[in-house]
Amino acid sequence: MAHPVSPDADSLFGIYIHWPFCAQKCPYCDFNSHVRFGGWDEARYLSAYLRELDHVRARVGRQEVYSIFFGGGTPSLMQPQTVAAILNHIAKLWAVQPGAEITLEANPNSVDANRFSGYRAAGVNRVSIGVQSLRDDELKRLGRLHSVAEAKAAIEVARRTFERFSFDLIYARPGQSSEAWRAELTEALNLANGHLSLYQLTIEPDTPFAELHARGRLVIPDADAALDLYATTQDMTATAGLPAYEISNHAAAGDESRHNLLYWRYGAYAGIGPGAHGRIVDQDGTRAATVTERNPERWLARVEADGHGVVEATDLSNEEQADEMLLMGLRLTEGIDLEEMARRFGLAPAASEIAALGALGVIEVIADSAVAEGISRACIGPGIAPTGSSSQLARLPRIRACHEGRFVLNELVRRLSRSTARVTARINAPATLRS
Amino acid sequence: MPEKPKCYQPPMTDTSLIRNFSIIAHIDHGKSTLSDRLIQLCGNVSDREMKAQILDSMDIERERGITIKAQTVRLDYKHKDGKTYQLNLMDTPGHVDFAYEVSRSLAACEGAVLVVDASQGVEAQTLANVYQALDNNLEILPVLNKIDLPSADADRVRQQIEDVIGIDASDAIGVSAKTGLNVAAVLEAIVERLPPPKGDRNKPLKAMLIDSWYDAYLGVVVLVRVIEGTLKKGQRVKMMSTDGAYPVERVGIFRPKQEMLGELGPGEIGFFTGAIKEVADTRVGDTITDEKHPTAEALPGFKPAQPVVFCGLFPVDAADFEDLREAMSRLRLNDASFSFETESSAALGFGFRCGFLGLLHLEIITERLVREFNLELITTAPSVIYHLHMKGGSVVEMHNPADMPDVVKIDHIEEPWIEATILVPDDYLGAVLKLCQDRRGRQKTLTYVGARAMLVYELPLNEVVFDFYDRLKSVSRGYASFDYHIQGYEEGDLVKLSILVNSEPVDALSIVVHRARAESRGRSMCEKLKELIPPHLFQIPLQAAIGAKVIARETIKALRKDVLAKCYGGDISRKRKLLDKQKAGKKKMREFGKVEIPQEAFIAALKMDEN
């Protein structure tokens, strides 16, 4: 079955667990990762994770867990029994949906791959492997510790161990030609099992790559070249049956990452561990943005003292939530159901702005039934009038970014957000009565 | 709340024990620091109350190290002859924009302390003010400041004062206002070398209105210099030019705190209040006399200061229009030289066309509106007043290029010219000459004052009004000084340059330029706008045109790529904050057709990189 259009992302509750340690820091990475050559007291960390889960349980109450994701850092540095203890604890605190997706990010080296079966036994049913490149010289340039052979071996272990797995590649690398990327991507598609994350190299501030880039020692493809590579990627993955369901994520129908879809559909999720972000809905219905202490040792001390590592918890206004829903949802091929947005937050972008952006060929209005079809290269664009502009009773449309619009999402979101206004007539009425 | 003023009556001061003086100096030559020292030495302000630039009460004055409003302070100075003298110090602005403030201060004094930086030497603005003091028959007391600096060259600067100004500087006093070195000698010299005022206390009251302002506690405060007779509490006085009569409610002086007195006698400087409703009811330079026993002859008075530079001020948020009007009315209460009237622009909506004495005045007013009233403003290109001689023979004054009528109806256009005096070290002379030449200047004289050239140039005001002073500072690395006065009107081959953004003319960007300069200005504006307007989802043509003829063009390419590769649960907050920032930034933009133009673009587009 294709990923179903969620009737209401409010009912989705996921758990993100951040494991902050890495064997080494990659020069392009700006994630909250830390290297500790002296190791760490894993048992102590485990009890802290369990205590933070208890804290979230008290805040959010009874929920059904839709998905769990171990991210990092490098979660494949965790002992399988640590993962098992966390999952068992979650199952004690909440009902976990049958078949819930439980993903763990893994590094493709033999040591970590040897733990895959342990993770499987603990309950993990999907791994996401940070392959990054299928070229040894490129892996060296990206500062990775593994080789292509190790990556392929890890993929095979994953294939044997898990029903589902994905791996990541970084492209639009310095000097990367279209031909070189085609060849590499062809190999990747042959190795893939229903899901690939294909990221264009982004220069993140305060990373070693940012410094090299600033000094002109690292030159990445310009916008036009990057867009060509993107188009190539879209064509090849679609042909191979793994079309984009998000800006950088590709999957066969039904193989999408459910946990990541939860983010993009703007569901609720708890952030556990150092530097983890959450969007949790308190028992009184308020949605709050939470952030925990980034530094692992300080996070540990906080949890041991207070029962949680949350350093920021901000209630979000309807406007902020609507903005976040736009930011996330427009990344998806399925787009955003503005009717759902209006129902959840009482807000929707102006019909006139949707029409103007449609005329510019950057967004399109689609039918729910078209969601699974994927975006066409040539946007339907002009001529598509949004429904709802003439009659308050008409259902608000579903919109998405067209191929051209996907490159300028920031601007799209800004314009839609700026035009967003209250949709008073429809807040209380259930959508089903009108459609 | 201010302290409750003390009220007592010291014995009436004999005019021979009074000295009234101004301090004339270039910016940064130490006028305010020297004033501070004099005030401290006379014990007016305790160390606890002392803060730098005590007479500059506005934040903007302190920050920029400039004086905008004239201030006055009375000092009691015990001279070595055993007598106590009343010294009235008038602190005056140094900048050319505020020359009218200087002239009224000088008219209230018998002497002036000329402060010259002992390493920098005489500057153009100092020159203008000293000449004005000499015209007013003031006795000049030269003081060389900063003589403690290693770069000080007192002999050279003494010689320069004699050469350039033509006064004897052999006994100029060398001081360091910063350390206090020799400042006492300045007080001694004020008593010994400046003349006392004259005036008969038995004659009918004759006093000059130096300045007036609105005080939240006292109402309208009138600063006066008594020439003859006495000004007493309870007396009914008359303003001779307006015929307005008022009972005197309070009489006092500034030390610099207010101090109430019973009366002011001849030669004294102080203030009174008296149920005057508005500052507009008072005229600077007016003669104040006793209503029942008026003086026979009024003082000559001053010409009111005339605005010479105009620009549009528009609220960024149209809803702030009334707040802006209110704020400008409040500023105008104490600054009659600032004028404004409602203006509407197709591009910017409702705002005001404002007149200023010069560019610094414009900058200060806009900065005060932003700071003190929390308003966000769009400032349009500064303009001068053009005289349009129409074919029918009538003459139209045009303050705003957007008002330019159809060119076929115009016979010719006249523009204001200035005479500028520029002092510049020899090393930068070439660059300054080029700048003046580029701005259509005509050289009148070029002489040398030591190692510095003194240039006198005639320049069209519209070439100076915008960034001439900035450019002058930049090409001379800050060493050139500049002063000007309006000379008159001359015919010029002037055209209106329109800017079209996305094929639509933006009236707020149109300027009047000389035909010979139109193409380079147009090109420079299009290039600047290309940098200033962020890329949109579509391509934006930028054009500069005279009438229907496009003389320069640029294109802003459509936005190609701004999206991030990754955005997961941990990235939302950062992305939303970025979005909030973008949205806040775009609030400061105005939409023209479909194009959002940042507010600062209206001024920044005019800046030219001349090289």
PDB file of C-alpha atoms in Angstrom, chain B residues 397-576:
ATOM      1  CA  GLU B 397       9.266  75.989  -6.952  1.00  0.00           C
ATOM      2  CA  MET B 398       9.736  72.231  -7.095  1.00  0.00           C
ATOM      3  CA  HIS B 399      10.714  70.411  -3.886  1.00  0.00           C
ATOM      4  CA  ASN B 400      10.106  66.909  -5.144  1.00  0.00           C
ATOM      5  CA  PRO B 401      11.275  65.343  -8.418  1.00  0.00           C
ATOM      6  CA  ALA B 402       8.052  63.333  -8.502  1.00  0.00           C
ATOM      7  CA  ASP B 403       6.206  66.647  -9.040  1.00  0.00           C
ATOM      8  CA  MET B 404       8.095  67.460 -12.239  1.00  0.00           C
ATOM      9  CA  PRO B 405       5.564  68.632 -14.840  1.00  0.00           C
ATOM     10  CA  ASP B 406       5.642  67.643 -18.496  1.00  0.00           C
ATOM     11  CA  VAL B 407       8.973  68.852 -19.910  1.00  0.00           C
ATOM     12  CA  VAL B 408       7.312  70.475 -22.927  1.00  0.00           C
ATOM     13  CA  LYS B 409       5.713  73.004 -20.573  1.00  0.00           C
ATOM     14  CA  ILE B 410       9.044  73.980 -19.043  1.00  0.00           C
ATOM     15  CA  ASP B 411      11.143  76.732 -20.577  1.00  0.00           C
ATOM     16  CA  HIS B 412      14.176  76.222 -18.367  1.00  0.00           C
ATOM     17  CA  ILE B 413      15.129  75.039 -14.893  1.00  0.00           C
ATOM     18  CA  GLU B 414      17.284  76.805 -12.331  1.00  0.00           C
ATOM     19  CA  GLU B 415      19.074  75.108  -9.497  1.00  0.00           C
ATOM     20  CA  PRO B 416      20.732  76.452  -6.338  1.00  0.00           C
ATOM     21  CA  TRP B 417      24.525  76.822  -6.223  1.00  0.00           C
ATOM     22  CA  ILE B 418      26.751  77.063  -3.222  1.00  0.00           C
ATOM     23  CA  GLU B 419      30.158  78.471  -2.523  1.00  0.00           C
ATOM     24  CA  ALA B 420      32.157  75.840  -0.693  1.00  0.00           C
ATOM     25  CA  THR B 421      35.386  76.288   1.244  1.00  0.00           C
ATOM     26  CA  ILE B 422      37.459  73.141   1.627  1.00  0.00           C
ATOM     27  CA  LEU B 423      40.674  72.783   3.607  1.00  0.00           C
ATOM     28  CA  VAL B 424      42.655  69.708   2.693  1.00  0.00           C
ATOM     29  CA  PRO B 425      46.213  68.427   3.227  1.00  0.00           C
ATOM     30  CA  ASP B 426      48.254  68.587   0.023  1.00  0.00           C
ATOM     31  CA  ASP B 427      48.426  64.788  -0.279  1.00  0.00           C
ATOM     32  CA  TYR B 428      44.705  64.547  -0.920  1.00  0.00           C
ATOM     33  CA  LEU B 429      44.313  67.664  -3.029  1.00  0.00           C
ATOM     34  CA  GLY B 430      44.199  65.758  -6.317  1.00  0.00           C
ATOM     35  CA  ALA B 431      41.396  63.499  -5.138  1.00  0.00           C
ATOM     36  CA  VAL B 432      39.387  66.421  -3.783  1.00  0.00           C
ATOM     37  CA  LEU B 433      39.831  68.411  -6.995  1.00  0.00           C
ATOM     38  CA  LYS B 434      38.610  65.424  -8.968  1.00  0.00           C
ATOM     39  CA  LEU B 435      35.598  65.037  -6.700  1.00  0.00           C
ATOM     40  CA  CYS B 436      34.675  68.717  -7.122  1.00  0.00           C
ATOM     41  CA  GLN B 437      35.190  68.489 -10.879  1.00  0.00           C
ATOM     42  CA  ASP B 438      33.029  65.339 -11.071  1.00  0.00           C
ATOM     43  CA  ARG B 439      30.300  67.171  -9.222  1.00  0.00           C
ATOM     44  CA  ARG B 440      30.240  69.979 -11.778  1.00  0.00           C
ATOM     45  CA  GLY B 441      32.260  72.290  -9.542  1.00  0.00           C
ATOM     46  CA  ARG B 442      33.939  75.499 -10.693  1.00  0.00           C
ATOM     47  CA  GLN B 443      37.151  76.395  -8.968  1.00  0.00           C
ATOM     48  CA  LYS B 444      37.323  79.952  -7.690  1.00  0.00           C
ATOM     49  CA  THR B 445      40.567  80.021  -5.724  1.00  0.00           C
ATOM     50  CA  LEU B 446      43.255  77.646  -4.575  1.00  0.00           C
ATOM     51  CA  THR B 447      45.606  78.977  -1.908  1.00  0.00           C
ATOM     52  CA  TYR B 448      47.883  77.380   0.631  1.00  0.00           C
ATOM     53  CA  VAL B 449      47.773  77.561   4.398  1.00  0.00           C
ATOM     54  CA  GLY B 450      51.000  75.883   5.448  1.00  0.00           C
ATOM     55  CA  ALA B 451      50.894  72.370   4.032  1.00  0.00           C
ATOM     56  CA  ARG B 452      47.171  72.555   3.438  1.00  0.00           C
ATOM     57  CA  ALA B 453      45.316  73.760   0.429  1.00  0.00           C
ATOM     58  CA  MET B 454      42.323  76.031   0.836  1.00  0.00           C
ATOM     59  CA  LEU B 455      39.943  75.544  -2.039  1.00  0.00           C
ATOM     60  CA  VAL B 456      36.999  77.721  -2.823  1.00  0.00           C
ATOM     61  CA  TYR B 457      34.617  76.073  -5.242  1.00  0.00           C
ATOM     62  CA  GLU B 458      31.228  76.854  -6.657  1.00  0.00           C
ATOM     63  CA  LEU B 459      29.090  73.729  -6.749  1.00  0.00           C
ATOM     64  CA  PRO B 460      25.477  72.934  -7.598  1.00  0.00           C
ATOM     65  CA  LEU B 461      23.744  72.073  -4.320  1.00  0.00           C
ATOM     66  CA  ASN B 462      22.096  69.022  -5.850  1.00  0.00           C
ATOM     67  CA  GLU B 463      25.536  67.471  -6.330  1.00  0.00           C
ATOM     68  CA  VAL B 464      26.463  68.141  -2.714  1.00  0.00           C
ATOM     69  CA  VAL B 465      23.200  67.345  -1.076  1.00  0.00           C
ATOM     70  CA  PHE B 466      23.494  63.660  -1.104  1.00  0.00           C
ATOM     71  CA  ASP B 467      26.854  62.120  -0.411  1.00  0.00           C
ATOM     72  CA  PHE B 468      29.410  64.807  -1.214  1.00  0.00           C
ATOM     73  CA  TYR B 469      30.475  65.165   2.398  1.00  0.00           C
ATOM     74  CA  ASP B 470      30.861  61.382   2.833  1.00  0.00           C
ATOM     75  CA  ARG B 471      32.878  61.194  -0.353  1.00  0.00           C
ATOM     76  CA  LEU B 472      35.024  64.145   0.660  1.00  0.00           C
ATOM     77  CA  LYS B 473      35.828  62.488   3.967  1.00  0.00           C
ATOM     78  CA  SER B 474      36.576  59.223   2.253  1.00  0.00           C
ATOM     79  CA  VAL B 475      38.861  60.574  -0.489  1.00  0.00           C
ATOM     80  CA  SER B 476      40.781  62.667   2.057  1.00  0.00           C
ATOM     81  CA  ARG B 477      40.820  59.955   4.721  1.00  0.00           C
ATOM     82  CA  GLY B 478      38.899  62.308   6.949  1.00  0.00           C
ATOM     83  CA  TYR B 479      41.420  65.147   6.705  1.00  0.00           C
ATOM     84  CA  ALA B 480      39.394  67.534   4.572  1.00  0.00           C
ATOM     85  CA  SER B 481      37.009  69.976   6.197  1.00  0.00           C
ATOM     86  CA  PHE B 482      34.139  71.632   4.438  1.00  0.00           C
ATOM     87  CA  ASP B 483      31.810  74.554   4.799  1.00  0.00           C
ATOM     88  CA  TYR B 484      29.380  76.206   2.434  1.00  0.00           C
ATOM     89  CA  HIS B 485      26.785  78.859   1.976  1.00  0.00           C
ATOM     90  CA  ILE B 486      24.056  79.227  -0.634  1.00  0.00           C
ATOM     91  CA  GLN B 487      25.102  81.544  -3.404  1.00  0.00           C
ATOM     92  CA  GLY B 488      22.089  81.782  -5.704  1.00  0.00           C
ATOM     93  CA  TYR B 489      20.232  80.167  -8.579  1.00  0.00           C
ATOM     94  CA  GLU B 490      21.586  79.337 -12.019  1.00  0.00           C
ATOM     95  CA  GLU B 491      20.096  77.765 -15.093  1.00  0.00           C
ATOM     96  CA  GLY B 492      21.100  74.143 -15.637  1.00  0.00           C
ATOM     97  CA  ASP B 493      20.463  71.414 -18.220  1.00  0.00           C
ATOM     98  CA  LEU B 494      18.511  69.294 -15.783  1.00  0.00           C
ATOM     99  CA  VAL B 495      16.430  66.202 -16.436  1.00  0.00           C
ATOM    100  CA  LYS B 496      14.280  63.891 -14.384  1.00  0.00           C
ATOM    101  CA  LEU B 497      15.751  60.423 -14.113  1.00  0.00           C
ATOM    102  CA  SER B 498      13.086  57.758 -13.514  1.00  0.00           C
ATOM    103  CA  ILE B 499      13.774  54.277 -12.232  1.00  0.00           C
ATOM    104  CA  LEU B 500      11.580  51.406 -13.393  1.00  0.00           C
ATOM    105  CA  VAL B 501      11.483  48.216 -11.373  1.00  0.00           C
ATOM    106  CA  ASN B 502       9.855  45.298 -13.162  1.00  0.00           C
ATOM    107  CA  SER B 503       8.739  47.830 -15.806  1.00  0.00           C
ATOM    108  CA  GLU B 504       6.921  50.013 -13.289  1.00  0.00           C
ATOM    109  CA  PRO B 505       8.232  53.495 -12.415  1.00  0.00           C
ATOM    110  CA  VAL B 506       8.999  53.917  -8.715  1.00  0.00           C
ATOM    111  CA  ASP B 507       8.361  57.593  -8.009  1.00  0.00           C
ATOM    112  CA  ALA B 508      10.276  57.571  -4.745  1.00  0.00           C
ATOM    113  CA  LEU B 509      13.453  56.679  -6.632  1.00  0.00           C
ATOM    114  CA  SER B 510      13.261  59.425  -9.233  1.00  0.00           C
ATOM    115  CA  ILE B 511      15.855  62.190  -9.063  1.00  0.00           C
ATOM    116  CA  VAL B 512      16.689  65.382 -10.922  1.00  0.00           C
ATOM    117  CA  VAL B 513      20.180  65.320 -12.452  1.00  0.00           C
ATOM    118  CA  HIS B 514      22.262  67.227 -14.926  1.00  0.00           C
ATOM    119  CA  ARG B 515      21.925  65.713 -18.381  1.00  0.00           C
ATOM    120  CA  ALA B 516      25.646  65.044 -18.607  1.00  0.00           C
ATOM    121  CA  ARG B 517      25.518  63.026 -15.401  1.00  0.00           C
ATOM    122  CA  ALA B 518      22.251  61.212 -16.099  1.00  0.00           C
ATOM    123  CA  GLU B 519      23.698  58.126 -17.736  1.00  0.00           C
ATOM    124  CA  SER B 520      26.321  57.424 -15.089  1.00  0.00           C
ATOM    125  CA  ARG B 521      23.833  58.096 -12.276  1.00  0.00           C
ATOM    126  CA  GLY B 522      21.264  55.853 -13.938  1.00  0.00           C
ATOM    127  CA  ARG B 523      23.771  53.065 -14.398  1.00  0.00           C
ATOM    128  CA  SER B 524      25.020  53.380 -10.858  1.00  0.00           C
ATOM    129  CA  MET B 525      21.465  53.309  -9.462  1.00  0.00           C
ATOM    130  CA  CYS B 526      20.542  50.209 -11.457  1.00  0.00           C
ATOM    131  CA  GLU B 527      23.729  48.479 -10.317  1.00  0.00           C
ATOM    132  CA  LYS B 528      23.063  49.418  -6.715  1.00  0.00           C
ATOM    133  CA  LEU B 529      19.444  48.253  -6.855  1.00  0.00           C
ATOM    134  CA  LYS B 530      20.608  44.974  -8.300  1.00  0.00           C
ATOM    135  CA  GLU B 531      22.620  44.440  -5.136  1.00  0.00           C
ATOM    136  CA  LEU B 532      19.923  45.773  -2.817  1.00  0.00           C
ATOM    137  CA  ILE B 533      16.825  43.968  -4.072  1.00  0.00           C
ATOM    138  CA  PRO B 534      16.949  40.284  -3.170  1.00  0.00           C
ATOM    139  CA  PRO B 535      16.239  37.766  -5.927  1.00  0.00           C
ATOM    140  CA  HIS B 536      12.567  36.912  -6.366  1.00  0.00           C
ATOM    141  CA  LEU B 537      10.887  33.856  -7.812  1.00  0.00           C
ATOM    142  CA  PHE B 538      10.945  35.659 -11.151  1.00  0.00           C
ATOM    143  CA  GLN B 539      13.415  37.765 -13.099  1.00  0.00           C
ATOM    144  CA  ILE B 540      13.267  41.527 -12.439  1.00  0.00           C
ATOM    145  CA  PRO B 541      14.344  44.089 -15.037  1.00  0.00           C
ATOM    146  CA  LEU B 542      15.704  47.376 -13.655  1.00  0.00           C
ATOM    147  CA  GLN B 543      15.773  50.413 -15.932  1.00  0.00           C
ATOM    148  CA  ALA B 544      16.798  54.040 -15.685  1.00  0.00           C
ATOM    149  CA  ALA B 545      14.999  56.349 -18.092  1.00  0.00           C
ATOM    150  CA  ILE B 546      14.736  59.969 -19.106  1.00  0.00           C
ATOM    151  CA  GLY B 547      11.162  60.302 -20.306  1.00  0.00           C
ATOM    152  CA  ALA B 548      10.542  57.243 -22.463  1.00  0.00           C
ATOM    153  CA  LYS B 549      14.215  56.741 -23.276  1.00  0.00           C
ATOM    154  CA  VAL B 550      15.911  53.976 -21.302  1.00  0.00           C
ATOM    155  CA  ILE B 551      19.521  54.937 -20.619  1.00  0.00           C
ATOM    156  CA  ALA B 552      20.648  52.079 -18.361  1.00  0.00           C
ATOM    157  CA  ARG B 553      19.429  48.622 -17.459  1.00  0.00           C
ATOM    158  CA  GLU B 554      20.216  45.662 -15.235  1.00  0.00           C
ATOM    159  CA  THR B 555      18.462  42.380 -14.501  1.00  0.00           C
ATOM    160  CA  ILE B 556      18.024  40.626 -11.189  1.00  0.00           C
ATOM    161  CA  LYS B 557      18.029  36.929 -11.987  1.00  0.00           C
ATOM    162  CA  ALA B 558      15.286  34.754 -10.576  1.00  0.00           C
ATOM    163  CA  LEU B 559      16.014  32.952  -7.326  1.00  0.00           C
ATOM    164  CA  ARG B 560      17.414  29.539  -8.222  1.00  0.00           C
ATOM    165  CA  LYS B 561      18.053  27.543  -5.098  1.00  0.00           C
ATOM    166  CA  ASP B 562      17.589  28.230  -1.420  1.00  0.00           C
ATOM    167  CA  VAL B 563      16.421  24.942  -0.005  1.00  0.00           C
ATOM    168  CA  LEU B 564      18.324  22.793   2.449  1.00  0.00           C
ATOM    169  CA  ALA B 565      19.017  19.170   1.712  1.00  0.00           C
ATOM    170  CA  LYS B 566      17.979  17.990   5.147  1.00  0.00           C
ATOM    171  CA  CYS B 567      15.165  18.963   7.432  1.00  0.00           C
ATOM    172  CA  TYR B 568      14.175  16.605  10.214  1.00  0.00           C
ATOM    173  CA  GLY B 569      12.619  16.966  13.637  1.00  0.00           C
ATOM    174  CA  GLY B 570      15.666  18.684  15.090  1.00  0.00           C
ATOM    175  CA  ASP B 571      15.812  21.320  12.376  1.00  0.00           C
ATOM    176  CA  ILE B 572      12.319  22.780  12.632  1.00  0.00           C
ATOM    177  CA  SER B 573      12.989  25.344  15.337  1.00  0.00           C
ATOM    178  CA  ARG B 574      16.038  26.707  13.550  1.00  0.00           C
ATOM    179  CA  LYS B 575      14.129  26.874  10.264  1.00  0.00           C
ATOM    180  CA  ARG B 576      11.164  28.594  11.865  1.00  0.00           C
TER     181      ARG B 576
END
